[in-house]
Coordinates of C-alpha atoms in Angstrom, one line a residue:
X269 CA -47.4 9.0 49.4
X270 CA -50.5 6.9 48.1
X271 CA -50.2 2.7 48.0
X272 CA -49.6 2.8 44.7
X273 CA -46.9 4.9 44.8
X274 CA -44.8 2.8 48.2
X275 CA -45.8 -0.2 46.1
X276 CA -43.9 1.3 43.3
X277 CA -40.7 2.3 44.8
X278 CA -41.2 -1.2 46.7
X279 CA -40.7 -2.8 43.6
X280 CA -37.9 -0.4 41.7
X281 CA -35.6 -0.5 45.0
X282 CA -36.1 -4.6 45.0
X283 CA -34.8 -4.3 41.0
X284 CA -31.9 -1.7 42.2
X285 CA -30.9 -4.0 44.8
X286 CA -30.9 -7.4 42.4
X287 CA -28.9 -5.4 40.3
X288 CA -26.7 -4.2 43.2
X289 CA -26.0 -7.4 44.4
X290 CA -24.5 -9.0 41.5
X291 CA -22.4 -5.8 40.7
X292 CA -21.0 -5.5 44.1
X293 CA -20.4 -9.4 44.3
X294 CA -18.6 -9.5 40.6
X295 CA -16.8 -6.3 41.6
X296 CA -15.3 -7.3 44.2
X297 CA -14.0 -10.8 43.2
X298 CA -12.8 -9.4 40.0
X299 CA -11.1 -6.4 41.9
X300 CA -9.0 -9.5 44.0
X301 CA -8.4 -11.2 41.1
X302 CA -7.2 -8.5 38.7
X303 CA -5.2 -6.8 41.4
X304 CA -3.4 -10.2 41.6
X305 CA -3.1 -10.3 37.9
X306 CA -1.8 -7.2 37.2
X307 CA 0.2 -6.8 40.2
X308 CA 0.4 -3.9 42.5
X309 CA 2.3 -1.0 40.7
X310 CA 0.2 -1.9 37.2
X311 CA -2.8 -1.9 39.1
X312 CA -2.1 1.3 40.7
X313 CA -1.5 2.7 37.1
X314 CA -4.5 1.6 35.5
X315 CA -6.4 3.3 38.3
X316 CA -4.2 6.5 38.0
X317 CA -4.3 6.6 34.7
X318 CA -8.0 6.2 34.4
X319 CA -7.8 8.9 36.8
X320 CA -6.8 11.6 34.3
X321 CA -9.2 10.3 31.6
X322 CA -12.3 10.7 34.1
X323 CA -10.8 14.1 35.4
X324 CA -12.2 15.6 32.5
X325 CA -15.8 13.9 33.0
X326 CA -17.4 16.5 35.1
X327 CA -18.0 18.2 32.4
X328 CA -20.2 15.4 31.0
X329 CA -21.5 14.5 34.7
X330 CA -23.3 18.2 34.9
X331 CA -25.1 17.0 31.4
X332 CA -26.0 14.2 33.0
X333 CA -27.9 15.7 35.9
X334 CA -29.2 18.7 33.7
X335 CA -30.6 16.0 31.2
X336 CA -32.3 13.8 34.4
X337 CA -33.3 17.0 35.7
X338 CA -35.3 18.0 32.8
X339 CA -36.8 15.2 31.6
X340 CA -38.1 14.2 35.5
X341 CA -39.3 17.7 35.8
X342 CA -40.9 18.1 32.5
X343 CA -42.5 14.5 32.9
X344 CA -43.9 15.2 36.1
X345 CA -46.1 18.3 34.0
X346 CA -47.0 15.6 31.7
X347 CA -45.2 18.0 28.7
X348 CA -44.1 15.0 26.6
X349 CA -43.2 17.8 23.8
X350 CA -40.4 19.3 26.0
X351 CA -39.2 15.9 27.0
X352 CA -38.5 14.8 23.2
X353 CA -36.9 18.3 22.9
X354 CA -34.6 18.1 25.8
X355 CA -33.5 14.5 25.2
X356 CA -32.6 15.6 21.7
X357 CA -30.6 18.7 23.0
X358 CA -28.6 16.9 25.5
X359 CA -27.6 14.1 23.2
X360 CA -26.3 16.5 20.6
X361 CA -24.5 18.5 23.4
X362 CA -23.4 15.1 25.3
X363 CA -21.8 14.5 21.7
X364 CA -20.3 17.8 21.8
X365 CA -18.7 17.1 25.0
X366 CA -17.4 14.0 24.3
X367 CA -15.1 15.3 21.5
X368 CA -14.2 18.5 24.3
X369 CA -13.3 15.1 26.8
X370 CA -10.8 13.4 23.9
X371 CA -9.1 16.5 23.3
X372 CA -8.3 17.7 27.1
X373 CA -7.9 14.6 27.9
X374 CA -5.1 13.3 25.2
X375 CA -3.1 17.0 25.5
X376 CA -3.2 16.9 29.6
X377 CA -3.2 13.5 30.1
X378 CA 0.4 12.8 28.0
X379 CA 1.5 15.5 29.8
X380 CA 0.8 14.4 33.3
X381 CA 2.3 11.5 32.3
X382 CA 5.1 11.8 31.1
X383 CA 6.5 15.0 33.0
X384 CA 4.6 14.4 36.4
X385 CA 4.0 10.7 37.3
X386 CA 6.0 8.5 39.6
X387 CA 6.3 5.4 37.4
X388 CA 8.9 2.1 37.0
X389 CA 10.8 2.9 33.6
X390 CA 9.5 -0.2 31.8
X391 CA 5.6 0.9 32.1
X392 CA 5.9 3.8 30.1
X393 CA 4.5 2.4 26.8
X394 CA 2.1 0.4 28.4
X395 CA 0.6 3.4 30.3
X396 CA 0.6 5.2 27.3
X397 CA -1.8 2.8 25.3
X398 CA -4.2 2.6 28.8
X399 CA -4.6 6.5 28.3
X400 CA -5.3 6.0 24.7
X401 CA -7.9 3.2 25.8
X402 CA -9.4 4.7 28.5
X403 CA -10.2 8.0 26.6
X404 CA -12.0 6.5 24.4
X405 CA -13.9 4.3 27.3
X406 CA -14.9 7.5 28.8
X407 CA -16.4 8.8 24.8
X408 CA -18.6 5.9 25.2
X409 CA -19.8 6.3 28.7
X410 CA -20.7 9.9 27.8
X411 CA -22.8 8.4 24.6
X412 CA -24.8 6.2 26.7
X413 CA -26.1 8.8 29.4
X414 CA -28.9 10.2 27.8
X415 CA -30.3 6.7 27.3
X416 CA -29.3 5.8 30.7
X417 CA -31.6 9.0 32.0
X418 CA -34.5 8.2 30.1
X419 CA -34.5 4.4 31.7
X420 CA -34.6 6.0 34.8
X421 CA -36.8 9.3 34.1
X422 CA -39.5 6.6 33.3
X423 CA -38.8 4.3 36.7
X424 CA -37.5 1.5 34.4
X425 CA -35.8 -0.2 36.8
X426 CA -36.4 -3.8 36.1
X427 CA -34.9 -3.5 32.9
X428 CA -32.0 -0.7 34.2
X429 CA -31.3 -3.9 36.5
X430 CA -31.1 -6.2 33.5
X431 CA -28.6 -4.0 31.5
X432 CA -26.9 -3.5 34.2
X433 CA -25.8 -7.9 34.2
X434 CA -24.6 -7.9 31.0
X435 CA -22.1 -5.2 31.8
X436 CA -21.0 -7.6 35.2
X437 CA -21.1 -11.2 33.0
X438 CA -18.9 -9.7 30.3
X439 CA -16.1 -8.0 32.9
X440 CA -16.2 -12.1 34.6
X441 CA -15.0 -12.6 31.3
X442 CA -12.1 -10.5 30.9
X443 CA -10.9 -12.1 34.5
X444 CA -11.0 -15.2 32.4
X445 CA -9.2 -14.2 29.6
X446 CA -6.7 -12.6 32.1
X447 CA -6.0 -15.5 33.1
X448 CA -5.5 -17.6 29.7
X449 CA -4.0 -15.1 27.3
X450 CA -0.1 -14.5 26.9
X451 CA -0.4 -10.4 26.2
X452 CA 0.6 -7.1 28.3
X453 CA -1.8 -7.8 30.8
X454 CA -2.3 -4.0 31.6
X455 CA -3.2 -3.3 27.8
X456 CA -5.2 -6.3 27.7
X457 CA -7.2 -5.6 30.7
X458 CA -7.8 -2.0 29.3
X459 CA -8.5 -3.1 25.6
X460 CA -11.2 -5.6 27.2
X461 CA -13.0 -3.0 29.5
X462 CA -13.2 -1.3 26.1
X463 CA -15.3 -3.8 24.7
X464 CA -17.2 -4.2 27.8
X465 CA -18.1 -0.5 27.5
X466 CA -19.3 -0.7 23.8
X467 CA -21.3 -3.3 24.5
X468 CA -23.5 -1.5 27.7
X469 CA -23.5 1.6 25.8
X470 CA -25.5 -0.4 22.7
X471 CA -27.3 -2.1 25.0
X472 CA -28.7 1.1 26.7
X473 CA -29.4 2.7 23.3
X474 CA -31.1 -0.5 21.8
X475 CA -33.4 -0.8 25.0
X476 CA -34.5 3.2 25.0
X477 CA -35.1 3.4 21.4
X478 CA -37.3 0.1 21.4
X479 CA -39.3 1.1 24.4
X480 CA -39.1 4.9 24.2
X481 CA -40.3 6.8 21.4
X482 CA -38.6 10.3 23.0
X483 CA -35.4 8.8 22.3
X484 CA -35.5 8.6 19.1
X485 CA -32.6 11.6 18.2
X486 CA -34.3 14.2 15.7
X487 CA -32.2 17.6 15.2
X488 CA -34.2 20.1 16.9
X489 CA -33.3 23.5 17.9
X490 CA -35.0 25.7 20.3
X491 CA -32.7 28.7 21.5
X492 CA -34.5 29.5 25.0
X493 CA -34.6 25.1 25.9
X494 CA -30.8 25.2 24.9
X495 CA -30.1 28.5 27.3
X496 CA -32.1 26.5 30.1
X497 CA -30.0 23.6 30.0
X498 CA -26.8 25.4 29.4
X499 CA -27.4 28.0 32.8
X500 CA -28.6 24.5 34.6
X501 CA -25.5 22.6 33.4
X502 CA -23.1 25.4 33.7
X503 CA -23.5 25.7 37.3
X504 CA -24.0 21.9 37.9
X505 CA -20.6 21.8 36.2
X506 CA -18.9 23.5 39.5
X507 CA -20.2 21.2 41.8
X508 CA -19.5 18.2 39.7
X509 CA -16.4 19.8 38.5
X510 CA -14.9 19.9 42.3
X511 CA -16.3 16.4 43.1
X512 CA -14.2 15.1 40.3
X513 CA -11.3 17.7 40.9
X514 CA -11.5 16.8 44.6
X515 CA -10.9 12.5 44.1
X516 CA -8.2 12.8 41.0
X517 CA -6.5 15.5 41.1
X518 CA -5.6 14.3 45.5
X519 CA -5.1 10.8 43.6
X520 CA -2.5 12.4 41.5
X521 CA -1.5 14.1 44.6
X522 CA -0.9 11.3 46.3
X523 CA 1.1 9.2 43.5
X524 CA 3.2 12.3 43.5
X525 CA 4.1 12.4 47.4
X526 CA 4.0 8.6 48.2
X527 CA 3.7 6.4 44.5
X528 CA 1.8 4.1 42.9
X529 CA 1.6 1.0 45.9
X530 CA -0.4 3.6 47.7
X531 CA -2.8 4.8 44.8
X532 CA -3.3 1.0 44.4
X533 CA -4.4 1.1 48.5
X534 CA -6.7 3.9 47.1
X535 CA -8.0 2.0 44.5
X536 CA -9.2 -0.9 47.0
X537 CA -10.2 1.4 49.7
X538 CA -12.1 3.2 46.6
X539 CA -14.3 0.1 45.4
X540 CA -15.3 -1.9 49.1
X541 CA -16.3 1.5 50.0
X542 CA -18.3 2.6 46.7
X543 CA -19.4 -0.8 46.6
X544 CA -21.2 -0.7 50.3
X545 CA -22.0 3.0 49.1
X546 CA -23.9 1.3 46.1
X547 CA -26.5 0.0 48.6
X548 CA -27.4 3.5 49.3
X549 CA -27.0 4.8 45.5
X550 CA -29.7 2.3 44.2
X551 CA -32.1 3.0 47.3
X552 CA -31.8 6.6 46.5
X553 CA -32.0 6.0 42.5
X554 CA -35.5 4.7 43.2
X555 CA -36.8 8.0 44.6
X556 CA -34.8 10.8 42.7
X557 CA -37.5 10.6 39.9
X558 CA -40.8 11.1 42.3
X559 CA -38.5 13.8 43.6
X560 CA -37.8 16.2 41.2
X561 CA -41.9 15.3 39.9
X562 CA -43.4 16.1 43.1
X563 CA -40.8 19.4 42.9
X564 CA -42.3 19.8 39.4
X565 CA -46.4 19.6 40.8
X566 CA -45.3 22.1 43.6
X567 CA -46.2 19.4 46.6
X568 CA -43.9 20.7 49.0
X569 CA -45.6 18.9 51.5
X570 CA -45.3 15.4 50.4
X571 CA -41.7 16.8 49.0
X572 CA -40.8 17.2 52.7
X573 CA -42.1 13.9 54.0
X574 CA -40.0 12.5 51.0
X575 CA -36.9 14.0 52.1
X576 CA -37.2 12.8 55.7
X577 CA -38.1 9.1 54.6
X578 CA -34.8 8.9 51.9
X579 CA -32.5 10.7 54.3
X580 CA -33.6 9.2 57.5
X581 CA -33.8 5.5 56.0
X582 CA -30.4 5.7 53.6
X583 CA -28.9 6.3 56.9
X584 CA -30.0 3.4 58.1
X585 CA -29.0 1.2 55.2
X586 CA -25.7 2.7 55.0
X587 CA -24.9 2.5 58.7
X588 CA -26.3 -1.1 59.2
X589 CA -23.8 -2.2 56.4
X590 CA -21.0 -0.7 57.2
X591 CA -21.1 -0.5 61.1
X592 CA -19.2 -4.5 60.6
X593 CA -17.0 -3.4 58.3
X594 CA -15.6 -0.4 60.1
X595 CA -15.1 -3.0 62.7
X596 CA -13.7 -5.5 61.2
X597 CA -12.3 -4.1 58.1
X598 CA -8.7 -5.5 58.3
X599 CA -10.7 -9.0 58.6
X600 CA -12.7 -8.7 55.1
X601 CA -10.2 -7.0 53.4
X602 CA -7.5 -9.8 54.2
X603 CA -10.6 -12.9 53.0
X604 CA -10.8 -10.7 49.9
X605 CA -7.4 -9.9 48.7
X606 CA -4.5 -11.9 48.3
X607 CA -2.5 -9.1 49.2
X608 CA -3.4 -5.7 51.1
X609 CA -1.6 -2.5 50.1
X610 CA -0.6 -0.4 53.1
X611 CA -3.1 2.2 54.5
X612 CA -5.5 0.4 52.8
X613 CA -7.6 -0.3 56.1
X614 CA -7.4 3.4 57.3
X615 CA -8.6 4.8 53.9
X616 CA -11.5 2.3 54.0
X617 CA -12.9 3.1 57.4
X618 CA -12.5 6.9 56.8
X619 CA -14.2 7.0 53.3
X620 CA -16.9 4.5 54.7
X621 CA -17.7 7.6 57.7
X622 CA -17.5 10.2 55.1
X623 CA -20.3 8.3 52.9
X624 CA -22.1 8.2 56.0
X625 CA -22.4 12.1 56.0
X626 CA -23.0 12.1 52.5
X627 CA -26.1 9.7 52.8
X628 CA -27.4 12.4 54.7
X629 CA -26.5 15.3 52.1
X630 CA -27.9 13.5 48.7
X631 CA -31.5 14.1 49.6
X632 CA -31.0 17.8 50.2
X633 CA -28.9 18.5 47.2
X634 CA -31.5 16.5 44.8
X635 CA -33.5 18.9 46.5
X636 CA -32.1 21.9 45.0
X637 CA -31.5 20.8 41.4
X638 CA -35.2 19.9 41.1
X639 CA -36.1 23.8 41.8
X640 CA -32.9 24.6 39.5
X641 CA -32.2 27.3 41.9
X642 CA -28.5 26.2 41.8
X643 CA -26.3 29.0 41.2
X644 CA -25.0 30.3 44.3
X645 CA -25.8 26.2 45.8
X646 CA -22.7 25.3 43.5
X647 CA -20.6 28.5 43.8
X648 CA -20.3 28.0 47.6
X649 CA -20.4 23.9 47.8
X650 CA -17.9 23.9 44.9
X651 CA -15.4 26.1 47.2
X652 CA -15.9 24.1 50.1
X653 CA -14.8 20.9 48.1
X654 CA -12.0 22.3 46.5
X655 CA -10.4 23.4 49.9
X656 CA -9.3 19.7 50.0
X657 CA -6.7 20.0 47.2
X658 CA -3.9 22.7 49.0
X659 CA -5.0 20.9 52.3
X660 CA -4.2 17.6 51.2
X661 CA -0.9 18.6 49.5
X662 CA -0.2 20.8 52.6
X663 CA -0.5 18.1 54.4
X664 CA 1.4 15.1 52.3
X665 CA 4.3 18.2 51.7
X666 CA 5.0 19.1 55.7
X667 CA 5.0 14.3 55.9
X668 CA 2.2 13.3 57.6
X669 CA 0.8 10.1 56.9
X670 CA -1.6 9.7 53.8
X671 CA -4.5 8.6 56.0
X672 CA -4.5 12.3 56.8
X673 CA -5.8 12.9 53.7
X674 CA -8.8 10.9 54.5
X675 CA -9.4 12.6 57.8
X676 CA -9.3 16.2 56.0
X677 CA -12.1 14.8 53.2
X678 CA -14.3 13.7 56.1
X679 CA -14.1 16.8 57.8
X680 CA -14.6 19.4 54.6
X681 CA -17.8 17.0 53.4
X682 CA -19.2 17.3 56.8
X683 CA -19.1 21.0 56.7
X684 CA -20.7 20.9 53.0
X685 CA -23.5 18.7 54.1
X686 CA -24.5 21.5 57.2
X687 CA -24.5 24.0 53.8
X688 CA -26.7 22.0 52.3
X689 CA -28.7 21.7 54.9
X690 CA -29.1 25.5 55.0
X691 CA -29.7 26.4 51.7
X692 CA -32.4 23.2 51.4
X693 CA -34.4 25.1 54.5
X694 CA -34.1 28.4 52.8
X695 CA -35.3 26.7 49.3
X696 CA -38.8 25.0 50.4
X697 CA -39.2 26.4 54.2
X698 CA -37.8 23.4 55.8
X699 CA -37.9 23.5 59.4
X700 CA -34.7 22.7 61.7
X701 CA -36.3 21.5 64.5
X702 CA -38.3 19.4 62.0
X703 CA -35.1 18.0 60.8
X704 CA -33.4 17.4 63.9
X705 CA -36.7 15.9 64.9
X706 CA -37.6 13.7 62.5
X707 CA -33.8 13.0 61.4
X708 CA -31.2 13.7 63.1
X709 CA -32.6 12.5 66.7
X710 CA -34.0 9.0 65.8
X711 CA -30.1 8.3 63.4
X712 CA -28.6 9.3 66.9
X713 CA -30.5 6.8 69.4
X714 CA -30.2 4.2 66.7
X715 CA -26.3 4.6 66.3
X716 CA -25.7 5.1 69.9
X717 CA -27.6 1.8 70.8
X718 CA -25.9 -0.4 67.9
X719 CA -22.2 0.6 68.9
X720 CA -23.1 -0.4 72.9
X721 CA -24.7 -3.6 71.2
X722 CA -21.6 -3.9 68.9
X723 CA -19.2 -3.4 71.8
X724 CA -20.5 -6.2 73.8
X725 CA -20.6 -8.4 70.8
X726 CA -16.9 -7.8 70.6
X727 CA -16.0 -8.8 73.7
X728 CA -17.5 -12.4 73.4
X729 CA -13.9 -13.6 71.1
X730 CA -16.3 -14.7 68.4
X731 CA -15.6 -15.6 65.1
X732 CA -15.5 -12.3 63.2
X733 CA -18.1 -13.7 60.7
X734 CA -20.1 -14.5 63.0
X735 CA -19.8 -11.4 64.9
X736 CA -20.3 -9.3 62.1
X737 CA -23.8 -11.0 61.1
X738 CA -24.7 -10.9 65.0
X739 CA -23.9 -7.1 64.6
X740 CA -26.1 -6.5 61.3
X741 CA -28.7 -8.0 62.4
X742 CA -28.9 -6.3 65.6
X743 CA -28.8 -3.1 63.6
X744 CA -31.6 -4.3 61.6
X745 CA -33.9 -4.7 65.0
X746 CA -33.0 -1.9 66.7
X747 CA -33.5 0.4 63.3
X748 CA -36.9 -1.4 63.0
X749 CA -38.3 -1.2 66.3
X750 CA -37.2 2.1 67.5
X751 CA -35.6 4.4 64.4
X752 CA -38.8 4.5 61.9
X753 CA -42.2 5.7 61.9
X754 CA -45.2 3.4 60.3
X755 CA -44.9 4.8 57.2
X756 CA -41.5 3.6 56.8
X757 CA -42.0 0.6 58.4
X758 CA -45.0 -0.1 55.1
X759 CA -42.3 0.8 52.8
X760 CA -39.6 -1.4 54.1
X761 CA -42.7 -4.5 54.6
X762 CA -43.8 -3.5 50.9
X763 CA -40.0 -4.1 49.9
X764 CA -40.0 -7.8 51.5
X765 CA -43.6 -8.9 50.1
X766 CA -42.4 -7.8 46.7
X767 CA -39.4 -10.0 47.1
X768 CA -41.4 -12.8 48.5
X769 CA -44.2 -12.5 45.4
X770 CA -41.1 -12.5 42.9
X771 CA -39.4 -16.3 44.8

């Protein structure tokens, strides 16, 4: 990639982060503090019942990567044209779907819950009004993702980062008015995310139509552009379809075998781990677009040097993170929350290893919906994902522990990710021993030398604090010196003098 280019991702991964930071930081105090709020059980409803409402979402989440797709693609041609007529489409359609979303979601959601859900007697009517309010959370979501992928299609990251703290200030307020007002604190807590929602959503379309003139909604029709994105998105669907499927429908699973104290452990487990996760998510969000453009200009070289960079160095960030949690989750979680729901510590550690694999997988995959060469991608990784839902009841049905669940998600995503792998190499010639080489080797001699480091740390009866920084930073040397190439190395130093020019 040219200087220009490292200095640019340099500078959108140092927004992503900023904005990572304060989201993870807010998320995580207002996670201890609403759990303590709300209680257990009403916690562990809100989640399950938000659940059933974002079942239903895959179907806007293929849009959503259909819409990126194109307008990254098309704007890497330089076909501004088709990227005002795609953006137009997918608005109209992400309309479409939102209505589709309101009316599965209000005829299966009543029914889930009141024929299938473990709940106390007295929560009924509350539960009731938290569907009602998280359906229409979910409408404005789906609203605001075209906008959303026209911020990013045009590497708008500063001001993505910006949005993004108006969403986190408003939820420190709803903590606040937890804490003040004498209401239903579930239906107050739901009727308050609401109004956070509404207000990003604005936000997002007020800062695209201002600054982008292709999104600006005009009612255009074009018959062979609709077909395009419906083939894209209907296959996208069945990957995002048994993503979503996968996580709520083994939630719902799991309220059913065990209850609602342990869907509240899955809650918590959910957030820390999505919330370390989110250091890899922004990284990655920095990259996607110069992905699917360099797809778009047919640089399959530069494409391949890409792929090892993002894969090899999201590793890194992920497993530098989460290496002192995994080792001293019990620790964190019990200085975060008041109170820690059973299994929570075990579903933690195993989702953290699974997003490890994952970190690995997201390059590849990115891979294949740039060339749009998804069909039979989907069809197989869809059924892979899927086998965890009679697995996990299986499981749960012949009483094994729900951690168990964990362990069989771990091992079905690891299998998808050596799919992916496959069908990437077949897709752009992408050698193994290449791979292994420039991949999978240097991720093994780094995570091999931090664990004997880590061990030995361990054993000197340290504060766990200060064990855990002794351990990241460790990881941080040894990744430096021995796991990346000087190309990397300029990226990650572009990174910190872009930090250092901004304090």
């Amino acid at each position: 990639m040219s200087d220009s280019t490292h200095k640019r991702l340099a500078k959108n991964t140092m927004f992503l982060y900023f904005r990572m930071f304060i989201i993870m930081g807010v998320t995580f105090y207002t996670t201890r503090v609403v759990l303590e709020k709300l209680g257990v059980d009403d916690y562990g409803i809100f989640n399950t019942i938000g659940g059933i409402v974002v079942l239903f979402t895959f179907i806007n989440t293929a849009m959503v990567s259909a819409t990126q797709r194109f307008l990254n693609y098309y704007l890497g041609k330089d076909e501004i044209d088709n990227v005002k007529l795609f953006f137009s489409l997918s608005l109209l359609t992400h309309i479409i779907i939102g209505i589709i979303v309101v009316i599965l979601t209000e005829a299966v959601g009543l029914w889930f819950l009141y024929n299938k859900m473990s709940l106390p007697p007295d929560r009924f009517n509350a539960a009731f009004w938290v569907l009602q309010i998280s359906t229409l959370i979910t409408l404005s979501r789906i609203i605001r993702s075209p906008y959303n992928a026209v911020i990013i299609a045009y590497e708008r990251m500063d001001y993505y980062a910006y949005i993004s703290i108006i969403d986190v200030v408003l939820k420190l307020l709803i903590v606040y008015l937890l804490s003040i007002v004498n209401f239903d604190k579930l239906i107050l807590y739901s009727l308050l995310s609401l109004a956070v929602s509404l207000s990003v959503t604005y936000a997002f379309k007020y800062y695209s139509n201002r600054h982008f003139p292709i999104s600006h909604f005009k009612f255009r029709w074009d018959r062979k552009s609709f077909n395009e994105i419906f083939q894209f998105s209907s296959f996208s669907l069945l990957g995002n379809m048994a993503n979503m499927v996968t996580h709520q429908v083994v939630n719902m699973i799991i309220n059913t075998f065990c209850g609602v104290a342990v869907n509240a452990a899955v809650a918590v487990s959910s957030q820390l781990s999505h919330g370390v996760y989110s250091f890899i998510t922004n990284f990655q969000l920095a990259f996607n677009p110069i992905l699917v453009k360099t797809y778009a200009r047919e640089e399959f070289m530069e494409l391949k040097q890409l792929i090892y960079k993002v894969s090899k160095l999201s590793y890194y960030l992920m497993f530098c993170i989460s290496l002192p949690l995994l080792i001293y989750t019990r620790e964190f979680l019990s200085l975060w929350l008041t109170e820690v729901p059973d299994f929570t510590v075990e579903f933690c550690q195993l989702t953290v290893v699974t997003f490890l694999i994952d970190t690995l997988a997201e390059p590849l995959w990115k891979t294949v919906q740039a060339s749009g060469q998804i069909k039979v991608y989907q069809i197989v990784t869809s059924l892979i994902l899927l086998s965890n839902l009679p697995l996990c009841y299986i499981v749960l049905h012949l009483g094994y522990s729900p951690v168990i669940v964990f362990v069989v998600k771990l091992a079905i995503n690891f299998i998808a990710y050596i799919y992916r792998f496959f069908f990437t190499k077949r897709l752009i010639d992408f050698s193994l021993s290449a791979y292994l080489k420039n991949i999978i080797t240097p991720i093994i001699l780094v995570t091999i030398t931090v664990c004997i480091i880590s061990y030995g740390v361990t054993t000197l009866n340290l504060h766990y604090i200060i064990s855990a920084i002794i351990i990241f930073l460790a990881s941080l040397a040894i990744i430096y010196f021995i796991g990346t190439t000087k190309s990397e190395k300029k990226f990650l130093m572009n990174i910190i003098n872009n930090k250092l020019r901004k304090n």
